[in-house]
Amino acid sequence: MTLIDQLFAVAKEQNQDAELPDTILSRILNLTAETDLSDKEELIKKLIEQLRIFDLYSGSGCFDESCGIQDINNTLDRITKQ
């Protein structure tokens, strides 16, 4: 499985299981059509890890180590604007 396949699989899973918003899922699924992903392997790996620990209510606990919508959007912005 390629890195992009992993990204798509995790994003779809989190959309179904953890309420990842459809707008973010759409951005992720359209990455390959809209962006040259060469030399962005580290950012894609970071995005996969963020998705794995995604929590719609991130930041609501004292020791919360989950990742929220803004973190994911920031990484997506870095991927698409480099």
PDB file of N, CA and C in Angstrom:
ATOM      1  N   MET A   1       0.845  -1.172   0.000  1.00  0.00           N
ATOM      2  CA  MET A   1       0.000   0.000   0.000  1.00  0.00           C
ATOM      3  C   MET A   1       0.897   1.243   0.000  1.00  0.00           C
ATOM      4  N   THR A   2       0.604   2.159  -0.896  1.00  0.00           N
ATOM      5  CA  THR A   2       1.393   3.385  -0.978  1.00  0.00           C
ATOM      6  C   THR A   2       1.010   4.341   0.150  1.00  0.00           C
ATOM      7  N   LEU A   3       1.820   5.358   0.314  1.00  0.00           N
ATOM      8  CA  LEU A   3       1.560   6.373   1.334  1.00  0.00           C
ATOM      9  C   LEU A   3       0.220   7.078   1.073  1.00  0.00           C
ATOM     10  N   ILE A   4      -0.057   7.364  -0.177  1.00  0.00           N
ATOM     11  CA  ILE A   4      -1.319   8.018  -0.529  1.00  0.00           C
ATOM     12  C   ILE A   4      -2.492   7.087  -0.247  1.00  0.00           C
ATOM     13  N   ASP A   5      -2.345   5.802  -0.555  1.00  0.00           N
ATOM     14  CA  ASP A   5      -3.396   4.826  -0.242  1.00  0.00           C
ATOM     15  C   ASP A   5      -3.650   4.782   1.258  1.00  0.00           C
ATOM     16  N   GLN A   6      -2.584   4.814   2.043  1.00  0.00           N
ATOM     17  CA  GLN A   6      -2.719   4.826   3.505  1.00  0.00           C
ATOM     18  C   GLN A   6      -3.472   6.080   3.960  1.00  0.00           C
ATOM     19  N   LEU A   7      -3.091   7.217   3.395  1.00  0.00           N
ATOM     20  CA  LEU A   7      -3.735   8.479   3.734  1.00  0.00           C
ATOM     21  C   LEU A   7      -5.232   8.408   3.445  1.00  0.00           C
ATOM     22  N   PHE A   8      -5.590   7.938   2.261  1.00  0.00           N
ATOM     23  CA  PHE A   8      -6.999   7.854   1.883  1.00  0.00           C
ATOM     24  C   PHE A   8      -7.755   6.888   2.785  1.00  0.00           C
ATOM     25  N   ALA A   9      -7.149   5.753   3.097  1.00  0.00           N
ATOM     26  CA  ALA A   9      -7.805   4.752   3.940  1.00  0.00           C
ATOM     27  C   ALA A   9      -8.062   5.295   5.347  1.00  0.00           C
ATOM     28  N   VAL A  10      -7.053   5.938   5.935  1.00  0.00           N
ATOM     29  CA  VAL A  10      -7.207   6.486   7.288  1.00  0.00           C
ATOM     30  C   VAL A  10      -8.243   7.609   7.284  1.00  0.00           C
ATOM     31  N   ALA A  11      -8.218   8.447   6.268  1.00  0.00           N
ATOM     32  CA  ALA A  11      -9.180   9.555   6.194  1.00  0.00           C
ATOM     33  C   ALA A  11     -10.612   9.032   6.083  1.00  0.00           C
ATOM     34  N   LYS A  12     -10.819   8.047   5.235  1.00  0.00           N
ATOM     35  CA  LYS A  12     -12.164   7.468   5.090  1.00  0.00           C
ATOM     36  C   LYS A  12     -12.625   6.804   6.382  1.00  0.00           C
ATOM     37  N   GLU A  13     -11.713   6.095   7.034  1.00  0.00           N
ATOM     38  CA  GLU A  13     -12.041   5.431   8.292  1.00  0.00           C
ATOM     39  C   GLU A  13     -12.442   6.455   9.357  1.00  0.00           C
ATOM     40  N   GLN A  14     -11.677   7.528   9.463  1.00  0.00           N
ATOM     41  CA  GLN A  14     -11.957   8.545  10.468  1.00  0.00           C
ATOM     42  C   GLN A  14     -13.240   9.311  10.137  1.00  0.00           C
ATOM     43  N   ASN A  15     -13.543   9.447   8.871  1.00  0.00           N
ATOM     44  CA  ASN A  15     -14.792  10.080   8.467  1.00  0.00           C
ATOM     45  C   ASN A  15     -15.979   9.241   8.922  1.00  0.00           C
ATOM     46  N   GLN A  16     -15.854   7.934   8.797  1.00  0.00           N
ATOM     47  CA  GLN A  16     -16.942   7.031   9.183  1.00  0.00           C
ATOM     48  C   GLN A  16     -17.008   6.830  10.695  1.00  0.00           C
ATOM     49  N   ASP A  17     -15.854   6.655  11.326  1.00  0.00           N
ATOM     50  CA  ASP A  17     -15.818   6.247  12.734  1.00  0.00           C
ATOM     51  C   ASP A  17     -15.652   7.388  13.737  1.00  0.00           C
ATOM     52  N   ALA A  18     -14.982   8.460  13.347  1.00  0.00           N
ATOM     53  CA  ALA A  18     -14.644   9.509  14.316  1.00  0.00           C
ATOM     54  C   ALA A  18     -15.194  10.877  13.932  1.00  0.00           C
ATOM     55  N   GLU A  19     -16.107  10.908  12.983  1.00  0.00           N
ATOM     56  CA  GLU A  19     -16.764  12.149  12.583  1.00  0.00           C
ATOM     57  C   GLU A  19     -15.832  13.183  11.948  1.00  0.00           C
ATOM     58  N   LEU A  20     -14.793  12.708  11.245  1.00  0.00           N
ATOM     59  CA  LEU A  20     -13.974  13.639  10.474  1.00  0.00           C
ATOM     60  C   LEU A  20     -14.908  14.319   9.472  1.00  0.00           C
ATOM     61  N   PRO A  21     -14.945  15.641   9.452  1.00  0.00           N
ATOM     62  CA  PRO A  21     -15.883  16.343   8.566  1.00  0.00           C
ATOM     63  C   PRO A  21     -15.697  15.989   7.087  1.00  0.00           C
ATOM     64  N   ASP A  22     -16.813  15.950   6.373  1.00  0.00           N
ATOM     65  CA  ASP A  22     -16.795  15.634   4.946  1.00  0.00           C
ATOM     66  C   ASP A  22     -15.938  16.622   4.161  1.00  0.00           C
ATOM     67  N   THR A  23     -15.889  17.867   4.604  1.00  0.00           N
ATOM     68  CA  THR A  23     -15.091  18.869   3.888  1.00  0.00           C
ATOM     69  C   THR A  23     -13.600  18.531   3.941  1.00  0.00           C
ATOM     70  N   ILE A  24     -13.150  18.036   5.081  1.00  0.00           N
ATOM     71  CA  ILE A  24     -11.739  17.650   5.199  1.00  0.00           C
ATOM     72  C   ILE A  24     -11.481  16.382   4.399  1.00  0.00           C
ATOM     73  N   LEU A  25     -12.386  15.423   4.472  1.00  0.00           N
ATOM     74  CA  LEU A  25     -12.239  14.199   3.676  1.00  0.00           C
ATOM     75  C   LEU A  25     -12.126  14.554   2.199  1.00  0.00           C
ATOM     76  N   SER A  26     -12.960  15.442   1.742  1.00  0.00           N
ATOM     77  CA  SER A  26     -12.929  15.865   0.340  1.00  0.00           C
ATOM     78  C   SER A  26     -11.597  16.507  -0.030  1.00  0.00           C
ATOM     79  N   ARG A  27     -11.085  17.368   0.842  1.00  0.00           N
ATOM     80  CA  ARG A  27      -9.770  17.992   0.593  1.00  0.00           C
ATOM     81  C   ARG A  27      -8.683  16.937   0.452  1.00  0.00           C
ATOM     82  N   ILE A  28      -8.733  15.943   1.331  1.00  0.00           N
ATOM     83  CA  ILE A  28      -7.716  14.896   1.312  1.00  0.00           C
ATOM     84  C   ILE A  28      -7.835  14.052   0.039  1.00  0.00           C
ATOM     85  N   LEU A  29      -9.048  13.660  -0.302  1.00  0.00           N
ATOM     86  CA  LEU A  29      -9.239  12.805  -1.477  1.00  0.00           C
ATOM     87  C   LEU A  29      -8.910  13.531  -2.781  1.00  0.00           C
ATOM     88  N   ASN A  30      -8.956  14.848  -2.761  1.00  0.00           N
ATOM     89  CA  ASN A  30      -8.636  15.633  -3.962  1.00  0.00           C
ATOM     90  C   ASN A  30      -7.179  16.070  -4.027  1.00  0.00           C
ATOM     91  N   LEU A  31      -6.385  15.715  -3.031  1.00  0.00           N
ATOM     92  CA  LEU A  31      -4.977  16.137  -3.002  1.00  0.00           C
ATOM     93  C   LEU A  31      -4.218  15.748  -4.262  1.00  0.00           C
ATOM     94  N   THR A  32      -4.357  14.512  -4.688  1.00  0.00           N
ATOM     95  CA  THR A  32      -3.561  14.053  -5.830  1.00  0.00           C
ATOM     96  C   THR A  32      -3.991  14.720  -7.132  1.00  0.00           C
ATOM     97  N   ALA A  33      -5.237  15.139  -7.205  1.00  0.00           N
ATOM     98  CA  ALA A  33      -5.710  15.809  -8.420  1.00  0.00           C
ATOM     99  C   ALA A  33      -5.268  17.266  -8.482  1.00  0.00           C
ATOM    100  N   GLU A  34      -5.086  17.877  -7.315  1.00  0.00           N
ATOM    101  CA  GLU A  34      -4.841  19.320  -7.266  1.00  0.00           C
ATOM    102  C   GLU A  34      -3.415  19.716  -6.910  1.00  0.00           C
ATOM    103  N   THR A  35      -2.622  18.791  -6.405  1.00  0.00           N
ATOM    104  CA  THR A  35      -1.323  19.159  -5.837  1.00  0.00           C
ATOM    105  C   THR A  35      -0.241  18.184  -6.265  1.00  0.00           C
ATOM    106  N   ASP A  36       0.924  18.716  -6.554  1.00  0.00           N
ATOM    107  CA  ASP A  36       2.094  17.875  -6.798  1.00  0.00           C
ATOM    108  C   ASP A  36       2.618  17.444  -5.441  1.00  0.00           C
ATOM    109  N   LEU A  37       2.562  16.145  -5.185  1.00  0.00           N
ATOM    110  CA  LEU A  37       2.939  15.635  -3.869  1.00  0.00           C
ATOM    111  C   LEU A  37       4.380  15.152  -3.784  1.00  0.00           C
ATOM    112  N   SER A  38       5.144  15.349  -4.849  1.00  0.00           N
ATOM    113  CA  SER A  38       6.546  14.954  -4.780  1.00  0.00           C
ATOM    114  C   SER A  38       7.244  15.822  -3.733  1.00  0.00           C
ATOM    115  N   ASP A  39       8.146  15.234  -3.005  1.00  0.00           N
ATOM    116  CA  ASP A  39       8.889  15.910  -1.935  1.00  0.00           C
ATOM    117  C   ASP A  39       8.013  16.334  -0.749  1.00  0.00           C
ATOM    118  N   LYS A  40       6.857  15.724  -0.594  1.00  0.00           N
ATOM    119  CA  LYS A  40       5.979  16.061   0.528  1.00  0.00           C
ATOM    120  C   LYS A  40       5.683  14.838   1.392  1.00  0.00           C
ATOM    121  N   GLU A  41       6.544  13.849   1.290  1.00  0.00           N
ATOM    122  CA  GLU A  41       6.349  12.594   2.016  1.00  0.00           C
ATOM    123  C   GLU A  41       6.242  12.808   3.519  1.00  0.00           C
ATOM    124  N   GLU A  42       7.092  13.654   4.092  1.00  0.00           N
ATOM    125  CA  GLU A  42       7.076  13.875   5.543  1.00  0.00           C
ATOM    126  C   GLU A  42       5.772  14.543   5.992  1.00  0.00           C
ATOM    127  N   LEU A  43       5.283  15.489   5.213  1.00  0.00           N
ATOM    128  CA  LEU A  43       4.020  16.137   5.558  1.00  0.00           C
ATOM    129  C   LEU A  43       2.844  15.162   5.437  1.00  0.00           C
ATOM    130  N   ILE A  44       2.894  14.290   4.449  1.00  0.00           N
ATOM    131  CA  ILE A  44       1.835  13.292   4.286  1.00  0.00           C
ATOM    132  C   ILE A  44       1.860  12.311   5.449  1.00  0.00           C
ATOM    133  N   LYS A  45       3.049  11.907   5.878  1.00  0.00           N
ATOM    134  CA  LYS A  45       3.164  11.030   7.052  1.00  0.00           C
ATOM    135  C   LYS A  45       2.614  11.728   8.294  1.00  0.00           C
ATOM    136  N   LYS A  46       2.921  13.003   8.436  1.00  0.00           N
ATOM    137  CA  LYS A  46       2.412  13.772   9.570  1.00  0.00           C
ATOM    138  C   LYS A  46       0.892  13.818   9.535  1.00  0.00           C
ATOM    139  N   LEU A  47       0.327  14.034   8.354  1.00  0.00           N
ATOM    140  CA  LEU A  47      -1.124  14.092   8.204  1.00  0.00           C
ATOM    141  C   LEU A  47      -1.770  12.753   8.557  1.00  0.00           C
ATOM    142  N   ILE A  48      -1.161  11.667   8.141  1.00  0.00           N
ATOM    143  CA  ILE A  48      -1.673  10.332   8.479  1.00  0.00           C
ATOM    144  C   ILE A  48      -1.698  10.155   9.994  1.00  0.00           C
ATOM    145  N   GLU A  49      -0.617  10.534  10.662  1.00  0.00           N
ATOM    146  CA  GLU A  49      -0.563  10.413  12.125  1.00  0.00           C
ATOM    147  C   GLU A  49      -1.599  11.308  12.795  1.00  0.00           C
ATOM    148  N   GLN A  50      -1.773  12.516  12.279  1.00  0.00           N
ATOM    149  CA  GLN A  50      -2.786  13.403  12.840  1.00  0.00           C
ATOM    150  C   GLN A  50      -4.180  12.802  12.685  1.00  0.00           C
ATOM    151  N   LEU A  51      -4.439  12.206  11.533  1.00  0.00           N
ATOM    152  CA  LEU A  51      -5.740  11.593  11.305  1.00  0.00           C
ATOM    153  C   LEU A  51      -5.966  10.410  12.245  1.00  0.00           C
ATOM    154  N   ARG A  52      -4.923   9.654  12.502  1.00  0.00           N
ATOM    155  CA  ARG A  52      -5.048   8.487  13.383  1.00  0.00           C
ATOM    156  C   ARG A  52      -5.437   8.885  14.807  1.00  0.00           C
ATOM    157  N   ILE A  53      -5.019  10.062  15.232  1.00  0.00           N
ATOM    158  CA  ILE A  53      -5.355  10.504  16.591  1.00  0.00           C
ATOM    159  C   ILE A  53      -6.397  11.622  16.579  1.00  0.00           C
ATOM    160  N   PHE A  54      -7.118  11.745  15.464  1.00  0.00           N
ATOM    161  CA  PHE A  54      -8.142  12.775  15.336  1.00  0.00           C
ATOM    162  C   PHE A  54      -9.253  12.567  16.355  1.00  0.00           C
ATOM    163  N   ASP A  55      -9.692  13.684  16.927  1.00  0.00           N
ATOM    164  CA  ASP A  55     -10.844  13.690  17.824  1.00  0.00           C
ATOM    165  C   ASP A  55     -11.593  14.988  17.566  1.00  0.00           C
ATOM    166  N   LEU A  56     -12.856  14.853  17.221  1.00  0.00           N
ATOM    167  CA  LEU A  56     -13.673  16.029  16.925  1.00  0.00           C
ATOM    168  C   LEU A  56     -13.678  17.012  18.093  1.00  0.00           C
ATOM    169  N   TYR A  57     -13.540  16.495  19.304  1.00  0.00           N
ATOM    170  CA  TYR A  57     -13.565  17.333  20.505  1.00  0.00           C
ATOM    171  C   TYR A  57     -12.173  17.540  21.088  1.00  0.00           C
ATOM    172  N   SER A  58     -11.181  17.536  20.252  1.00  0.00           N
ATOM    173  CA  SER A  58      -9.797  17.715  20.680  1.00  0.00           C
ATOM    174  C   SER A  58      -9.646  18.991  21.494  1.00  0.00           C
ATOM    175  N   GLY A  59      -8.832  18.871  22.538  1.00  0.00           N
ATOM    176  CA  GLY A  59      -8.541  20.030  23.372  1.00  0.00           C
ATOM    177  C   GLY A  59      -9.485  20.204  24.545  1.00  0.00           C
ATOM    178  N   SER A  60     -10.450  19.318  24.676  1.00  0.00           N
ATOM    179  CA  SER A  60     -11.406  19.501  25.766  1.00  0.00           C
ATOM    180  C   SER A  60     -10.969  18.850  27.073  1.00  0.00           C
ATOM    181  N   GLY A  61      -9.920  18.041  27.046  1.00  0.00           N
ATOM    182  CA  GLY A  61      -9.422  17.428  28.279  1.00  0.00           C
ATOM    183  C   GLY A  61      -8.102  18.032  28.702  1.00  0.00           C
ATOM    184  N   CYS A  62      -7.746  17.839  29.945  1.00  0.00           N
ATOM    185  CA  CYS A  62      -6.505  18.414  30.480  1.00  0.00           C
ATOM    186  C   CYS A  62      -5.258  17.845  29.805  1.00  0.00           C
ATOM    187  N   PHE A  63      -5.243  16.550  29.590  1.00  0.00           N
ATOM    188  CA  PHE A  63      -4.065  15.897  29.026  1.00  0.00           C
ATOM    189  C   PHE A  63      -4.367  15.337  27.644  1.00  0.00           C
ATOM    190  N   ASP A  64      -5.150  16.054  26.918  1.00  0.00           N
ATOM    191  CA  ASP A  64      -5.604  15.618  25.600  1.00  0.00           C
ATOM    192  C   ASP A  64      -4.442  15.625  24.610  1.00  0.00           C
ATOM    193  N   GLU A  65      -4.180  14.470  24.021  1.00  0.00           N
ATOM    194  CA  GLU A  65      -3.112  14.357  23.028  1.00  0.00           C
ATOM    195  C   GLU A  65      -3.671  14.107  21.641  1.00  0.00           C
ATOM    196  N   SER A  66      -4.957  14.328  21.471  1.00  0.00           N
ATOM    197  CA  SER A  66      -5.572  14.103  20.177  1.00  0.00           C
ATOM    198  C   SER A  66      -5.314  15.288  19.251  1.00  0.00           C
ATOM    199  N   CYS A  67      -5.714  15.110  18.037  1.00  0.00           N
ATOM    200  CA  CYS A  67      -5.489  16.114  17.013  1.00  0.00           C
ATOM    201  C   CYS A  67      -6.851  16.612  16.534  1.00  0.00           C
ATOM    202  N   GLY A  68      -6.979  17.905  16.365  1.00  0.00           N
ATOM    203  CA  GLY A  68      -8.260  18.483  15.970  1.00  0.00           C
ATOM    204  C   GLY A  68      -8.301  18.936  14.522  1.00  0.00           C
ATOM    205  N   ILE A  69      -9.447  19.472  14.176  1.00  0.00           N
ATOM    206  CA  ILE A  69      -9.697  19.926  12.805  1.00  0.00           C
ATOM    207  C   ILE A  69      -8.685  20.982  12.376  1.00  0.00           C
ATOM    208  N   GLN A  70      -8.398  21.933  13.236  1.00  0.00           N
ATOM    209  CA  GLN A  70      -7.476  23.015  12.863  1.00  0.00           C
ATOM    210  C   GLN A  70      -6.074  22.487  12.580  1.00  0.00           C
ATOM    211  N   ASP A  71      -5.611  21.535  13.378  1.00  0.00           N
ATOM    212  CA  ASP A  71      -4.289  20.938  13.137  1.00  0.00           C
ATOM    213  C   ASP A  71      -4.234  20.282  11.763  1.00  0.00           C
ATOM    214  N   ILE A  72      -5.268  19.532  11.449  1.00  0.00           N
ATOM    215  CA  ILE A  72      -5.323  18.833  10.155  1.00  0.00           C
ATOM    216  C   ILE A  72      -5.407  19.840   9.018  1.00  0.00           C
ATOM    217  N   ASN A  73      -6.240  20.860   9.162  1.00  0.00           N
ATOM    218  CA  ASN A  73      -6.330  21.892   8.125  1.00  0.00           C
ATOM    219  C   ASN A  73      -5.003  22.610   7.924  1.00  0.00           C
ATOM    220  N   ASN A  74      -4.285  22.871   9.008  1.00  0.00           N
ATOM    221  CA  ASN A  74      -2.970  23.517   8.894  1.00  0.00           C
ATOM    222  C   ASN A  74      -1.997  22.663   8.091  1.00  0.00           C
ATOM    223  N   THR A  75      -1.991  21.358   8.362  1.00  0.00           N
ATOM    224  CA  THR A  75      -1.102  20.460   7.619  1.00  0.00           C
ATOM    225  C   THR A  75      -1.523  20.383   6.153  1.00  0.00           C
ATOM    226  N   LEU A  76      -2.805  20.315   5.899  1.00  0.00           N
ATOM    227  CA  LEU A  76      -3.286  20.306   4.514  1.00  0.00           C
ATOM    228  C   LEU A  76      -2.882  21.587   3.788  1.00  0.00           C
ATOM    229  N   ASP A  77      -2.978  22.721   4.479  1.00  0.00           N
ATOM    230  CA  ASP A  77      -2.544  23.979   3.885  1.00  0.00           C
ATOM    231  C   ASP A  77      -1.060  23.943   3.533  1.00  0.00           C
ATOM    232  N   ARG A  78      -0.258  23.393   4.426  1.00  0.00           N
ATOM    233  CA  ARG A  78       1.188  23.293   4.160  1.00  0.00           C
ATOM    234  C   ARG A  78       1.451  22.392   2.956  1.00  0.00           C
ATOM    235  N   ILE A  79       0.703  21.328   2.822  1.00  0.00           N
ATOM    236  CA  ILE A  79       0.886  20.418   1.685  1.00  0.00           C
ATOM    237  C   ILE A  79       0.510  21.108   0.380  1.00  0.00           C
ATOM    238  N   THR A  80      -0.587  21.829   0.377  1.00  0.00           N
ATOM    239  CA  THR A  80      -1.084  22.402  -0.876  1.00  0.00           C
ATOM    240  C   THR A  80      -0.414  23.712  -1.256  1.00  0.00           C
ATOM    241  N   LYS A  81       0.269  24.369  -0.313  1.00  0.00           N
ATOM    242  CA  LYS A  81       0.848  25.671  -0.613  1.00  0.00           C
ATOM    243  C   LYS A  81       2.355  25.683  -0.729  1.00  0.00           C
ATOM    244  N   GLN A  82       2.957  24.516  -0.702  1.00  0.00           N
ATOM    245  CA  GLN A  82       4.424  24.501  -0.809  1.00  0.00           C
ATOM    246  C   GLN A  82       4.824  24.366  -2.247  1.00  0.00           C
TER     247      GLN A  82
END
